[in-house]
mmCIF file of C-alpha atoms in Angstrom:
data_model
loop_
_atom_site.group_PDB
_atom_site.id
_atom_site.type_symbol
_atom_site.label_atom_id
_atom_site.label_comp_id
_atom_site.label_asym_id
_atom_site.label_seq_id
_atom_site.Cartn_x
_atom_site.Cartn_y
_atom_site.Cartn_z
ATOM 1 C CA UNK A 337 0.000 0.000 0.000
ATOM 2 C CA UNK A 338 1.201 3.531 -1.111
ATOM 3 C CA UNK A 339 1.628 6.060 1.658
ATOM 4 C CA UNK A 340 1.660 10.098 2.269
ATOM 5 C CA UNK A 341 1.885 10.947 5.723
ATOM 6 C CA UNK A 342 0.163 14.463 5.652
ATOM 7 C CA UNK A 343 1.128 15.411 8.732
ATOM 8 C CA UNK A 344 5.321 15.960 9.850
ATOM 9 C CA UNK A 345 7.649 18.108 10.805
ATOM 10 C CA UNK A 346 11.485 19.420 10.615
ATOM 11 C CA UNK A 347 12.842 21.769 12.493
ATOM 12 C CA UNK A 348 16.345 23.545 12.157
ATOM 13 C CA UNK A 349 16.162 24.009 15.716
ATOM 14 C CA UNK A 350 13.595 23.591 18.350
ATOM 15 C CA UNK A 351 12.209 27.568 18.705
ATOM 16 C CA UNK A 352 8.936 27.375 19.786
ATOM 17 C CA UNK A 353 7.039 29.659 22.381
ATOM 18 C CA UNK A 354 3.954 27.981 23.745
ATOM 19 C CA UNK A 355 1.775 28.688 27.237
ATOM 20 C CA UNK A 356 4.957 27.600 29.449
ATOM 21 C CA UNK A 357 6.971 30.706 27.502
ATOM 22 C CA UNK A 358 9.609 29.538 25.833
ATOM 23 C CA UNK A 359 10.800 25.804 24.446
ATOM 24 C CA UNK A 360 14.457 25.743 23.513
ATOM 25 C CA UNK A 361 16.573 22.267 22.279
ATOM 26 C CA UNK A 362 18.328 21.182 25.500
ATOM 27 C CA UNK A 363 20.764 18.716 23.211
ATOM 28 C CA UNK A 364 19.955 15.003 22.674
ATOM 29 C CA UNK A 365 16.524 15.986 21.137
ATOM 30 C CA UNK A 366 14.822 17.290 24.899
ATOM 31 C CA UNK A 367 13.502 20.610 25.000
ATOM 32 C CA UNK A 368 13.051 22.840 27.716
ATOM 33 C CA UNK A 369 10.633 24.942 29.096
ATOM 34 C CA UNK A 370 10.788 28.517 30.182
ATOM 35 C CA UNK A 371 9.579 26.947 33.708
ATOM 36 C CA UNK A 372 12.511 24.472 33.601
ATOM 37 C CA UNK A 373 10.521 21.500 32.962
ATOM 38 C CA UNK A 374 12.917 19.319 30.490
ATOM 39 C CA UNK A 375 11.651 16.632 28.079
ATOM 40 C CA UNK A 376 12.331 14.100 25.523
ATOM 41 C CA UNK A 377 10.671 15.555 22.542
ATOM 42 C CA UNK A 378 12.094 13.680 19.554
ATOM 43 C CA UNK A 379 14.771 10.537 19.751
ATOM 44 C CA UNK A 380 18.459 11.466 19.897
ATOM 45 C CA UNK A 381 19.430 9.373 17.000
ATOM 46 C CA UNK A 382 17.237 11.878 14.759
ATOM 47 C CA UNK A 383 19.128 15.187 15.788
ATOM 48 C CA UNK A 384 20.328 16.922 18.639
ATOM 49 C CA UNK A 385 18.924 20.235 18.685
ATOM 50 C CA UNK A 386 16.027 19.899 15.836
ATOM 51 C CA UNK A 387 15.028 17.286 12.941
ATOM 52 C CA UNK A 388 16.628 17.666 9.285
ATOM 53 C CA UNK A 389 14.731 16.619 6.010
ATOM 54 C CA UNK A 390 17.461 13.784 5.604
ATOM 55 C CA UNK A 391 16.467 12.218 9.078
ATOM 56 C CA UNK A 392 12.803 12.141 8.274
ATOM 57 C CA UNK A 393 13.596 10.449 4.872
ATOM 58 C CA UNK A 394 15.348 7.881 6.551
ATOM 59 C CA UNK A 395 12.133 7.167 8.831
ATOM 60 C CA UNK A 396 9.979 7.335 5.488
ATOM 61 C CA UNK A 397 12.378 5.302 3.434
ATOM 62 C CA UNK A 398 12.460 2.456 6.244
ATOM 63 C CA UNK A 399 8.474 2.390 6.374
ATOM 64 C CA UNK A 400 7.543 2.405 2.907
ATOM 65 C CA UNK A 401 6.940 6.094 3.049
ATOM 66 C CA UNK A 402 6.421 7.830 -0.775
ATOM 67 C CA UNK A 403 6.150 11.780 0.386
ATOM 68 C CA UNK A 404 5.221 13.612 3.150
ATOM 69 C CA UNK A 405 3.609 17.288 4.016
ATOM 70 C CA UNK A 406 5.493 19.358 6.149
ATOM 71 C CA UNK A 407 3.319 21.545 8.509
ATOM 72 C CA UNK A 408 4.537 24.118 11.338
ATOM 73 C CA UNK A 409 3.471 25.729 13.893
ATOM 74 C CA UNK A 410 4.519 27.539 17.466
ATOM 75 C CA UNK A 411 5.798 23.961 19.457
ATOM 76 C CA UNK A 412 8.855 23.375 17.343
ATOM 77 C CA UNK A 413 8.700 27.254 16.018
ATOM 78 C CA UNK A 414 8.216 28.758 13.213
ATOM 79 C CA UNK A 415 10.791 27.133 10.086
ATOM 80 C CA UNK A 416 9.497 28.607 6.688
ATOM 81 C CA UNK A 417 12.730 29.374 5.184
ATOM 82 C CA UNK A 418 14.431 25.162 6.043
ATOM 83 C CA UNK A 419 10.986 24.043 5.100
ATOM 84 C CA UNK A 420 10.935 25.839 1.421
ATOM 85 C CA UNK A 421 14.369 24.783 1.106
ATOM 86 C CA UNK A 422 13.766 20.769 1.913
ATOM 87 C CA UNK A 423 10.886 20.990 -0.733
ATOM 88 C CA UNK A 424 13.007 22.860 -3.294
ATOM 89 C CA UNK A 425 15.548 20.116 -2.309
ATOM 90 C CA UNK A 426 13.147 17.184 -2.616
ATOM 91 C CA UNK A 427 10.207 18.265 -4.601
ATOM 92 C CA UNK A 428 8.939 14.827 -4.894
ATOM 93 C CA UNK A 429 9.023 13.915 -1.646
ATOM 94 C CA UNK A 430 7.717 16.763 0.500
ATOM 95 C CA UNK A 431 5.255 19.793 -0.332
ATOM 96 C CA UNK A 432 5.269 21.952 2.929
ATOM 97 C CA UNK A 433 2.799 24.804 4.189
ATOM 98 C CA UNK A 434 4.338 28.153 5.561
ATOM 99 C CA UNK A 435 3.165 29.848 8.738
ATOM 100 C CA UNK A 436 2.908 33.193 10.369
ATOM 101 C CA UNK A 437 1.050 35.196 13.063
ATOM 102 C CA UNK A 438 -1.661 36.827 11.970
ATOM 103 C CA UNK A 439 -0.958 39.579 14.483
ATOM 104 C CA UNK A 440 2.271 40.647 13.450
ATOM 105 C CA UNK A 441 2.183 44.327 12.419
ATOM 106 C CA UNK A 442 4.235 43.416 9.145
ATOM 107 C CA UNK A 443 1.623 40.187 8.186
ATOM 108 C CA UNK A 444 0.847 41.805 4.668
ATOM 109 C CA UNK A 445 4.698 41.760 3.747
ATOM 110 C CA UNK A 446 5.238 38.189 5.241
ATOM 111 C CA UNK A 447 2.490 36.553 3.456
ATOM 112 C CA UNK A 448 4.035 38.342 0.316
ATOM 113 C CA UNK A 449 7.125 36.728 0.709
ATOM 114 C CA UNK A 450 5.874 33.338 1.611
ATOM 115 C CA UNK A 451 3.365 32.599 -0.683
ATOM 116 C CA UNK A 452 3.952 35.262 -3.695
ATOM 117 C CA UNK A 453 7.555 35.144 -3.783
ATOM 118 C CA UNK A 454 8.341 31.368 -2.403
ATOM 119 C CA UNK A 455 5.445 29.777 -3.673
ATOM 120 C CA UNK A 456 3.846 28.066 -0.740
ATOM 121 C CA UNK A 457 0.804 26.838 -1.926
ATOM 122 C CA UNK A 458 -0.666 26.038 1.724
ATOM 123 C CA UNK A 459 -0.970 27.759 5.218
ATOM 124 C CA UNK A 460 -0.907 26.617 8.908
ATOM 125 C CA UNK A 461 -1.975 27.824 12.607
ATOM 126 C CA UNK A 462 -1.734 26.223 15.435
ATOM 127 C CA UNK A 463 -4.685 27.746 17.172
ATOM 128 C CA UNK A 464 -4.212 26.017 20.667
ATOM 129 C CA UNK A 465 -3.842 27.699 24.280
ATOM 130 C CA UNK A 466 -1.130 24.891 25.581
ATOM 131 C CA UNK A 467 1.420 25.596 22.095
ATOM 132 C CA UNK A 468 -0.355 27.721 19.724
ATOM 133 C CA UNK A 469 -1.498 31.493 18.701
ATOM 134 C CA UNK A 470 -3.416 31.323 21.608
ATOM 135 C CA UNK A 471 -1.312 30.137 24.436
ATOM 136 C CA UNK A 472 -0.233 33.529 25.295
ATOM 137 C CA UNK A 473 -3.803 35.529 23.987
ATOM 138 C CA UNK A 474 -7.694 34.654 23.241
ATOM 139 C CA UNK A 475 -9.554 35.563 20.201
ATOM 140 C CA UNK A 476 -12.362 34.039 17.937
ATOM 141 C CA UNK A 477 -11.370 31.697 15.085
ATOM 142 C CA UNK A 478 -14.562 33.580 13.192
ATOM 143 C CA UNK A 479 -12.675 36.992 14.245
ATOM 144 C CA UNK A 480 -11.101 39.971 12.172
ATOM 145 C CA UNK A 481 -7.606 38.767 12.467
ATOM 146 C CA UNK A 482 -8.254 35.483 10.934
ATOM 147 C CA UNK A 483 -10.566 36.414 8.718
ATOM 148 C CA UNK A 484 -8.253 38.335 7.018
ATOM 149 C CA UNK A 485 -6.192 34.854 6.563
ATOM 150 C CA UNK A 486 -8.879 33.018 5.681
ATOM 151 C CA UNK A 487 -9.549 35.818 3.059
ATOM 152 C CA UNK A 488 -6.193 35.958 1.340
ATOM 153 C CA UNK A 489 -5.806 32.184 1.621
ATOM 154 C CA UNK A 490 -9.497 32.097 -0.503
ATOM 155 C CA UNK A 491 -7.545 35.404 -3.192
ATOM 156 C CA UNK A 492 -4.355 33.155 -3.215
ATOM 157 C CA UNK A 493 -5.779 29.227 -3.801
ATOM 158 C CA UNK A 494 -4.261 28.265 -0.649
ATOM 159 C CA UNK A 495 -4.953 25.145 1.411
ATOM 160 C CA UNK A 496 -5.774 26.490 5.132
ATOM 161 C CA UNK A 497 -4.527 23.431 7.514
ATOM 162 C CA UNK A 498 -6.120 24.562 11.443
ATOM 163 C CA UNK A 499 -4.405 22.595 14.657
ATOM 164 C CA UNK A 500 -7.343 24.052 17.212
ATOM 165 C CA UNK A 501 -6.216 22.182 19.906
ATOM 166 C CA UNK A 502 -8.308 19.411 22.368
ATOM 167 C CA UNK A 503 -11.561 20.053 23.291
ATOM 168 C CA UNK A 504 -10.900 21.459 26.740
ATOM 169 C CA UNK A 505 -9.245 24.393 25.883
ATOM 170 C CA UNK A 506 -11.107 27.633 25.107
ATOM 171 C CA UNK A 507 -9.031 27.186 21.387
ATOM 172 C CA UNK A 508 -11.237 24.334 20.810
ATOM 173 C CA UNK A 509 -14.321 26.886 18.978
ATOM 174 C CA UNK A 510 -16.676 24.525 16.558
ATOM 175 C CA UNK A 511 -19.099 26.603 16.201
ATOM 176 C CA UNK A 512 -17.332 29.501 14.955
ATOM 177 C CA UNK A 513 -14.998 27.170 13.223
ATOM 178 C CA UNK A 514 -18.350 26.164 11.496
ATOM 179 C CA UNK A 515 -19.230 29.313 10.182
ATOM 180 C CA UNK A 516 -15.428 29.841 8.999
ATOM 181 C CA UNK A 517 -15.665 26.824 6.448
ATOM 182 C CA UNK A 518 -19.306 27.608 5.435
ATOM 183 C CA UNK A 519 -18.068 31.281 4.656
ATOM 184 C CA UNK A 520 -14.987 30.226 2.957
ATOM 185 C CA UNK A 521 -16.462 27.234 0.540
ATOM 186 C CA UNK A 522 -13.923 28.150 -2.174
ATOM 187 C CA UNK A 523 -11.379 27.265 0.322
ATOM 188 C CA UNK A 524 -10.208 23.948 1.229
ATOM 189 C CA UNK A 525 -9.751 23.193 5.169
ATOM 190 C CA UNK A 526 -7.899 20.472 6.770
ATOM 191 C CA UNK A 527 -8.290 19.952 10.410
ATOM 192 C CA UNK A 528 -5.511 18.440 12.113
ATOM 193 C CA UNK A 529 -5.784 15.693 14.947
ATOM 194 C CA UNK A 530 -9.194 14.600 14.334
ATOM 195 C CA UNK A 531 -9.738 17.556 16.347
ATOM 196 C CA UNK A 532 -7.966 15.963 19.507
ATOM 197 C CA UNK A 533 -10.421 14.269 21.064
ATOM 198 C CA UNK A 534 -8.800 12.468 24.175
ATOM 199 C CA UNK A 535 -10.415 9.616 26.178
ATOM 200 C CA UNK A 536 -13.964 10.141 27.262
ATOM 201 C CA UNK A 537 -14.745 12.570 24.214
ATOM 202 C CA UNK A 538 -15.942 10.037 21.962
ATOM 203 C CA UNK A 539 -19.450 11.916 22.072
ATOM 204 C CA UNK A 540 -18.566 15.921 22.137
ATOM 205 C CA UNK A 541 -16.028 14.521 18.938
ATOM 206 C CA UNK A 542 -19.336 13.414 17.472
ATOM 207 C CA UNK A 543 -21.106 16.651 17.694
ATOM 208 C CA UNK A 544 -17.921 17.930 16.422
ATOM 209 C CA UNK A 545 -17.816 16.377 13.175
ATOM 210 C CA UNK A 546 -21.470 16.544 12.851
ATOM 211 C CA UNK A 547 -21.097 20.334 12.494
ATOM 212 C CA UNK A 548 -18.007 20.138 10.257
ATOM 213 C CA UNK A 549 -19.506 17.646 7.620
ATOM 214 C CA UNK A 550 -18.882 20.160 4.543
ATOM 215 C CA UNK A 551 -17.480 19.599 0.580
ATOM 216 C CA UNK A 552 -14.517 21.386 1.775
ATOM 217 C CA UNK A 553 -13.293 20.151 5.257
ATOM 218 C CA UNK A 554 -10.803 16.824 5.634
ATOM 219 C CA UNK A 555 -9.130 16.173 9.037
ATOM 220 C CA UNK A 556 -5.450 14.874 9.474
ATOM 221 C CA UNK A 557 -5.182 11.526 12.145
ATOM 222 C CA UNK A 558 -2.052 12.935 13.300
ATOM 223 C CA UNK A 559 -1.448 11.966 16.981
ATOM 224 C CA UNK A 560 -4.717 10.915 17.810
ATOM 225 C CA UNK A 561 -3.452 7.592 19.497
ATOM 226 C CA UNK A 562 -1.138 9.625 21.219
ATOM 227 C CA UNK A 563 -3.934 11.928 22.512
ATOM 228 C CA UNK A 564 -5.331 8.403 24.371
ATOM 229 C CA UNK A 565 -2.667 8.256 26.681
ATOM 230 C CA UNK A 566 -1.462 6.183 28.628
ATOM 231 C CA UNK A 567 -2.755 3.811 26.681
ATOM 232 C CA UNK A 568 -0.738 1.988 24.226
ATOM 233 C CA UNK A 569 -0.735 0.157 20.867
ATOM 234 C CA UNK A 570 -3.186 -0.568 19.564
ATOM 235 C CA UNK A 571 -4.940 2.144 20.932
ATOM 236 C CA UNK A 572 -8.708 0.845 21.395
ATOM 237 C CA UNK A 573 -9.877 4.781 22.139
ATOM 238 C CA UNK A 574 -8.426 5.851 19.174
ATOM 239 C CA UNK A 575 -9.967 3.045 17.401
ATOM 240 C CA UNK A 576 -13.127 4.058 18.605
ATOM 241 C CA UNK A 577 -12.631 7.610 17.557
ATOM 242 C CA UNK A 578 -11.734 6.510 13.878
ATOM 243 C CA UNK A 579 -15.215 4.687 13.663
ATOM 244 C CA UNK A 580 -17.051 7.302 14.627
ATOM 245 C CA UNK A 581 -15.079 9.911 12.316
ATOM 246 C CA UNK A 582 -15.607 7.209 9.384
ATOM 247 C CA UNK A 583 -19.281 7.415 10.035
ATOM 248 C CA UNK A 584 -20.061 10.687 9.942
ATOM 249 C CA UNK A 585 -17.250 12.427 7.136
ATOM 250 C CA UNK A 586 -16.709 9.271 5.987
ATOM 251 C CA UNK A 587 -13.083 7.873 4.980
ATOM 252 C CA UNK A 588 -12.682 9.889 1.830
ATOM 253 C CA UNK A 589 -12.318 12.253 4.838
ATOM 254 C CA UNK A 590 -9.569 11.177 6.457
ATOM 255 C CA UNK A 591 -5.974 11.410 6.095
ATOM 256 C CA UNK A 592 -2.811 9.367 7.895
ATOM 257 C CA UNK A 593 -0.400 11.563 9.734
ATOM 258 C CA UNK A 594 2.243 11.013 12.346
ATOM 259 C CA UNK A 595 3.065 13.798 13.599
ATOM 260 C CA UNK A 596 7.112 12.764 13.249
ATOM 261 C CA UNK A 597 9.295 13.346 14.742
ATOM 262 C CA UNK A 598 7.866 14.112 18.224
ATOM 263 C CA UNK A 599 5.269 10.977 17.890
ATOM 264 C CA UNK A 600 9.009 8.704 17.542
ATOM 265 C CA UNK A 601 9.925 10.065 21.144
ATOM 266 C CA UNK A 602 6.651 7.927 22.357
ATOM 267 C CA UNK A 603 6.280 4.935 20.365
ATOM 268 C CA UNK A 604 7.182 3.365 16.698
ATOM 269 C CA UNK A 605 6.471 4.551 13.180
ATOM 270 C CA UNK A 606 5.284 0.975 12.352
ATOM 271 C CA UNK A 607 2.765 0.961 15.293
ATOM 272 C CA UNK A 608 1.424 4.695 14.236
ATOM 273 C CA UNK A 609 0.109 2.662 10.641
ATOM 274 C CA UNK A 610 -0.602 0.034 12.245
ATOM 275 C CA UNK A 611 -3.432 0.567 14.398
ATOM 276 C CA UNK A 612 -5.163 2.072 11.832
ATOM 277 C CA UNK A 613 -4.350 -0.645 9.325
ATOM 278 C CA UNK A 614 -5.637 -3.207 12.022
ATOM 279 C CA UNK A 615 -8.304 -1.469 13.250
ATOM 280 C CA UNK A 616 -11.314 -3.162 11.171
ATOM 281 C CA UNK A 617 -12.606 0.436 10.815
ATOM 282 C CA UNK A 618 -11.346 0.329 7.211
ATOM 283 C CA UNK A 619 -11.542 -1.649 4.161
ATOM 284 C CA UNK A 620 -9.112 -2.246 1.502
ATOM 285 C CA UNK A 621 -9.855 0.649 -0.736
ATOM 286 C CA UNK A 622 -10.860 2.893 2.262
ATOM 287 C CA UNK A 623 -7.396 2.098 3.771
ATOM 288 C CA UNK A 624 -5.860 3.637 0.100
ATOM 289 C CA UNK A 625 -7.953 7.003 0.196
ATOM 290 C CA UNK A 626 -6.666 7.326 3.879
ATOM 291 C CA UNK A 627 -2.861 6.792 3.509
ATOM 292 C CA UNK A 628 -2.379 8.261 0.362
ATOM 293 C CA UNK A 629 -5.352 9.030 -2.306
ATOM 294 C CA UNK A 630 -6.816 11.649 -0.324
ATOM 295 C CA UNK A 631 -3.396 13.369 0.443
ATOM 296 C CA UNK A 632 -2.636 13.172 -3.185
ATOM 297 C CA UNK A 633 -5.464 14.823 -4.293
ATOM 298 C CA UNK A 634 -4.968 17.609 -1.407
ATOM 299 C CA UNK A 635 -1.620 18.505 -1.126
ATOM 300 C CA UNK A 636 0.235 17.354 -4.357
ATOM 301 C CA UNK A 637 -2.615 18.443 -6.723
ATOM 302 C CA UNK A 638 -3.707 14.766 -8.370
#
């Protein structure tokens, strides 16, 4: 079976600012905390202080991996510049989306640069309060500010991809999230994480998806095992959660992600397809639109 993984990261160096202030590498792939709390955030053998293109190829290449989309956001930092340059470097293995605040006073000339002048032909926010745009600040996902980048994403053809974090944080906004994609239909939305649901939400992810069942809206199932911890492979919650995604956007719907490196820190690339590909959700061809025809048709234009 062919495979995309629509959902990975590199990092030149771990830079990210999230609700605990500042994350910095800490050597040996840990990162550290503005608090002081240190952690293991990707394995050692894959860097020291952040992830190159070349490691994650060697993780694709070992698990059958064709291509993969690189996506940012605030927990490793912001990369846009080593992201364009591993796509220009392997254009038929990666496509990546570029990122930027919204709220910087200079947005207008950034989004010139990254998506007139480099060519990104997608954009991504992490939304959430614990790593995201709103981990240091509240506003509404139907607001002026994003508006605006829901706007120029519709003028510019750009994929939007949304991490709005887990559904106990006051990121986690469906309803205005709902009117976003029904205002934007020209625009094609990809919500990452199955939304996060975590153990116990198997219902509120339900009314969820209910809301978000629209032409233009496909979810990412990056982490979403990871999201059931502690438990481990094969991840009967996140089993659970497939099903009930499968049954209301259906699996043309969904996309495979791992969420690599960081996922690698907590358990195997082989288990992360796995559990999907064991599951019994999914049949044969469902299994192909989920790990690579939807992806395909998404991010690399076929």
């Amino acid at each position: 079976m062919k495979i995309i993984d629509a959902h990975a990261h590199i990092a030149q160096y771990i830079a990210g600012f999230t609700s605990r202030g500042e994350l910095r590498a800490a050597g040996g792939g840990k990162a550290r905390y503005s608090t002081g709390e240190t952690f293991q955030m990707f394995p050692p053998e894959l860097g020291d202080i952040g992830v190159s293109a070349e490691s994650l190829l060697k993780i694709m290449d070992e698990n059958g991996v064709e291509k993969a989309v690189l996506l940012q956001g605030n927990f490793l930092g912001f990369h846009n510049d080593y992201t364009y340059e591993a796509v220009k470097k392997y254009p038929s293995r990666f496509v990546g989306a570029a990122t930027y605040s919204p709220f910087c006073l200079k947005a207008d000339e950034i989004r010139k640069r990254l998506f007139d002048d480099l060519g990104f032909k997608a954009v991504k926010f992490e939304l959430s309060t614990g790593s995201g745009l709103m981990s240091d600040r509240s506003f509404y996902i139907d607001g002026t500010a994003m508006n605006e980048c829901f706007s120029h994403a519709r003028e510019k053809g750009l994929k939007v991809v949304l991490d709005i974090g887990r559904p106990d944080g006051a990121c986690w906004q469906i309803d205005a999230l709902s009117s976003v994609v029904s205002k934007y239909p020209q625009v094609t939305f990809v919500l990452c994480h199955l939304l996060a649901p975590q153990r116990g939400d198997n219902e509120i992810l339900k009314q969820a998806l209910n809301k978000l069942v629209k032409s233009n809206v496909y979810f990412d199932l990056s982490s979403l095992a990871q999201n059931q911890k502690p438990e481990k492979f094969p991840y009967p919650t996140a089993v659970k959660h497939l099903g009930a995604a499968k049954s209301i956007v259906g699996a043309d719907r969904l996309m495979f992600g791992s969420d690599m490196p960081c996922n690698l820190a907590r358990d195997s690339y082989a288990h992360l397809k796995d559990y999907i590909i064991n599951s019994g959700v999914f049949n044969e061809r469902e299994l192909e639109d989920v790990f690579y025809n939807t992806a395909q048709k998404i991010y690399f234009g076929v």
